[in-house]
XYZ file of C-alpha atoms in Angstrom:
195
model
C 0.000 0.000 0.000
C 2.831 2.405 0.786
C 4.462 1.903 -2.618
C 1.331 1.694 -4.779
C 2.194 4.592 -7.087
C 5.692 3.283 -7.739
C 4.386 -0.236 -8.302
C 1.673 0.922 -10.705
C 4.285 2.893 -12.630
C 6.462 -0.201 -12.995
C 3.469 -2.258 -14.133
C 2.449 0.320 -16.735
C 6.020 0.403 -18.104
C 6.334 -3.402 -18.351
C 6.092 -3.759 -22.136
C 6.570 -7.540 -21.993
C 3.076 -7.760 -20.457
C 0.034 -7.166 -22.707
C -1.804 -3.858 -22.016
C -5.039 -5.499 -20.803
C -3.102 -7.550 -18.232
C -1.235 -4.456 -17.075
C -4.534 -2.679 -16.450
C -5.907 -5.687 -14.552
C -2.766 -5.737 -12.418
C -3.095 -2.013 -11.696
C -6.722 -2.741 -10.772
C -5.535 -5.345 -8.257
C -3.101 -2.874 -6.685
C -5.867 -0.267 -6.523
C -8.244 -2.774 -4.920
C -5.652 -3.698 -2.293
C -4.972 -0.039 -1.512
C -8.634 0.914 -1.086
C -9.322 -1.736 1.542
C -8.267 -2.381 5.099
C -4.899 -4.153 5.142
C -6.068 -6.808 7.626
C -9.014 -7.638 5.364
C -6.698 -7.957 2.353
C -4.286 -10.187 4.278
C -7.108 -12.437 5.471
C -8.455 -12.785 1.930
C -4.972 -13.616 0.651
C -4.487 -16.289 3.319
C -7.888 -17.847 2.691
C -7.246 -17.925 -1.044
C -3.713 -19.296 -1.147
C -3.355 -21.245 2.113
C -6.538 -23.338 2.117
C -6.222 -26.404 -0.024
C -3.588 -27.226 -2.598
C -5.233 -26.182 -5.862
C -3.909 -22.609 -5.741
C -1.011 -23.139 -3.361
C 1.930 -20.785 -3.810
C 4.317 -23.702 -3.284
C 5.323 -24.651 -6.834
C 6.398 -28.226 -6.246
C 3.120 -29.088 -4.581
C 1.571 -28.812 -8.053
C 4.192 -31.118 -9.547
C 5.094 -33.610 -6.833
C 2.340 -33.335 -4.215
C 3.535 -34.954 -0.999
C 5.922 -37.410 -2.662
C 9.586 -37.733 -1.764
C 10.437 -36.193 -5.130
C 9.262 -32.850 -3.761
C 11.951 -32.876 -1.086
C 14.682 -33.600 -3.608
C 13.353 -30.891 -5.932
C 13.572 -28.387 -3.069
C 17.127 -29.446 -2.271
C 18.042 -28.971 -5.931
C 16.396 -25.528 -5.989
C 18.280 -24.426 -2.864
C 21.498 -25.550 -4.577
C 20.568 -23.386 -7.591
C 19.960 -20.414 -5.294
C 23.340 -20.914 -3.607
C 25.119 -21.341 -6.942
C 23.724 -17.938 -7.917
C 25.107 -16.478 -4.681
C 21.759 -16.209 -2.927
C 20.961 -17.517 0.517
C 17.456 -17.737 1.923
C 17.576 -15.505 4.977
C 14.008 -16.220 6.060
C 12.148 -19.311 7.158
C 10.398 -20.114 3.905
C 10.302 -23.106 1.606
C 12.428 -22.549 -1.495
C 9.535 -23.296 -3.853
C 7.392 -20.465 -2.467
C 6.545 -18.499 -5.611
C 7.270 -14.959 -4.269
C 10.695 -16.150 -3.057
C 11.354 -17.899 -6.386
C 10.430 -14.699 -8.243
C 12.856 -12.686 -6.118
C 15.556 -15.133 -7.187
C 14.524 -14.974 -10.858
C 14.666 -11.159 -10.745
C 18.406 -11.366 -10.032
C 19.221 -13.617 -12.986
C 19.189 -11.217 -15.932
C 16.558 -11.074 -18.685
C 17.528 -14.177 -20.665
C 18.053 -16.428 -17.643
C 14.882 -15.106 -16.025
C 12.864 -16.058 -19.098
C 14.363 -19.549 -18.964
C 13.502 -19.993 -15.295
C 9.963 -18.733 -15.890
C 9.535 -21.018 -18.898
C 10.520 -23.993 -16.750
C 7.582 -23.362 -14.403
C 5.178 -21.602 -16.782
C 2.829 -24.610 -16.766
C 2.395 -24.117 -13.000
C 1.678 -20.402 -13.438
C -0.818 -21.190 -16.205
C -2.559 -23.739 -13.991
C -2.773 -21.217 -11.153
C -4.133 -18.593 -13.548
C -6.903 -20.914 -14.763
C -7.880 -22.012 -11.264
C -7.914 -18.409 -10.022
C -10.112 -17.379 -12.966
C -12.530 -20.152 -11.931
C -12.572 -18.638 -8.437
C -13.123 -15.164 -9.887
C -9.951 -13.923 -8.194
C -8.301 -10.588 -8.945
C -4.923 -12.350 -8.555
C -5.366 -14.377 -11.775
C -3.747 -11.754 -14.077
C -0.501 -11.937 -12.089
C 0.053 -15.517 -13.198
C -1.009 -14.827 -16.759
C 1.541 -12.000 -16.793
C 4.275 -14.383 -15.615
C 3.434 -16.753 -18.469
C 3.548 -13.799 -20.858
C 6.970 -12.702 -19.571
C 8.259 -16.273 -19.970
C 7.175 -16.288 -23.628
C 5.902 -19.845 -23.138
C 3.295 -21.062 -25.589
C 0.424 -22.285 -23.422
C -3.166 -22.826 -24.491
C -5.199 -21.514 -21.551
C -8.466 -22.780 -23.070
C -7.233 -26.378 -23.131
C -5.995 -26.046 -19.583
C -9.320 -24.549 -18.442
C -11.182 -27.481 -19.990
C -8.812 -29.894 -18.267
C -9.419 -28.476 -14.767
C -13.097 -27.615 -15.244
C -14.362 -30.681 -13.392
C -12.010 -30.377 -10.426
C -13.683 -30.309 -7.046
C -12.773 -27.358 -4.860
C -10.366 -28.313 -2.100
C -10.789 -25.157 -0.035
C -14.257 -25.822 1.364
C -14.691 -26.736 5.032
C -15.833 -30.217 4.035
C -12.813 -30.800 1.782
C -10.396 -29.558 4.442
C -12.044 -31.768 7.098
C -11.756 -34.772 4.790
C -8.006 -34.245 4.371
C -7.518 -34.154 8.132
C -9.911 -36.997 8.862
C -8.130 -39.893 10.456
C -8.665 -43.399 9.208
C -10.454 -45.537 11.755
C -8.191 -47.899 13.677
C -9.452 -51.492 13.681
C -8.611 -54.184 16.179
C -9.417 -57.871 16.241
C -9.797 -60.660 13.710
C -11.566 -58.468 11.105
C -8.502 -56.269 10.648
C -6.736 -55.709 7.392
C -5.051 -58.773 5.915
C -1.776 -56.840 5.816
C -1.455 -57.082 9.589
C 0.810 -59.563 11.350
C -0.309 -63.166 11.337
C -1.005 -65.120 14.513
C 2.241 -67.085 14.128
């Protein structure tokens, strides 16, 4: 909010982003500045921290909870260190704002390459945010535009159209629901035998 004018100026001068996206991004900044900061922060947390569909952790969209995600994060930290950057905060390396800070230090050509590598994730987030009628959707479309990746948003929208929302109270409860523990002779056949 304190740097809105400067930020809007940078957005308007970003020629690698199409004009309609720039105006939508300026609209988002304006919307954030007109409202109470606590309200904006709560909305942001509800949007990006509930469920995995629009998570700001990149590798969650690629690896989910698999072990591959841990190795991918280790590899990304190594890339950060090789570029002379060290994460000075307690944040996962695949957190998109942190990743974008890193990309911003890599020069135009390298930045485009990094963004192209993850453009499919940004496109997926854009489509899901459009489905949720979120003002944040243009940010991810702009990242795809900057990357110069060739992505068909219509095909992607059709692909995710039938997805069930994972940010409802019911969906969140289901994730945290514990499987019932069974005892006795009716238990799962995978349990230890009587011998």
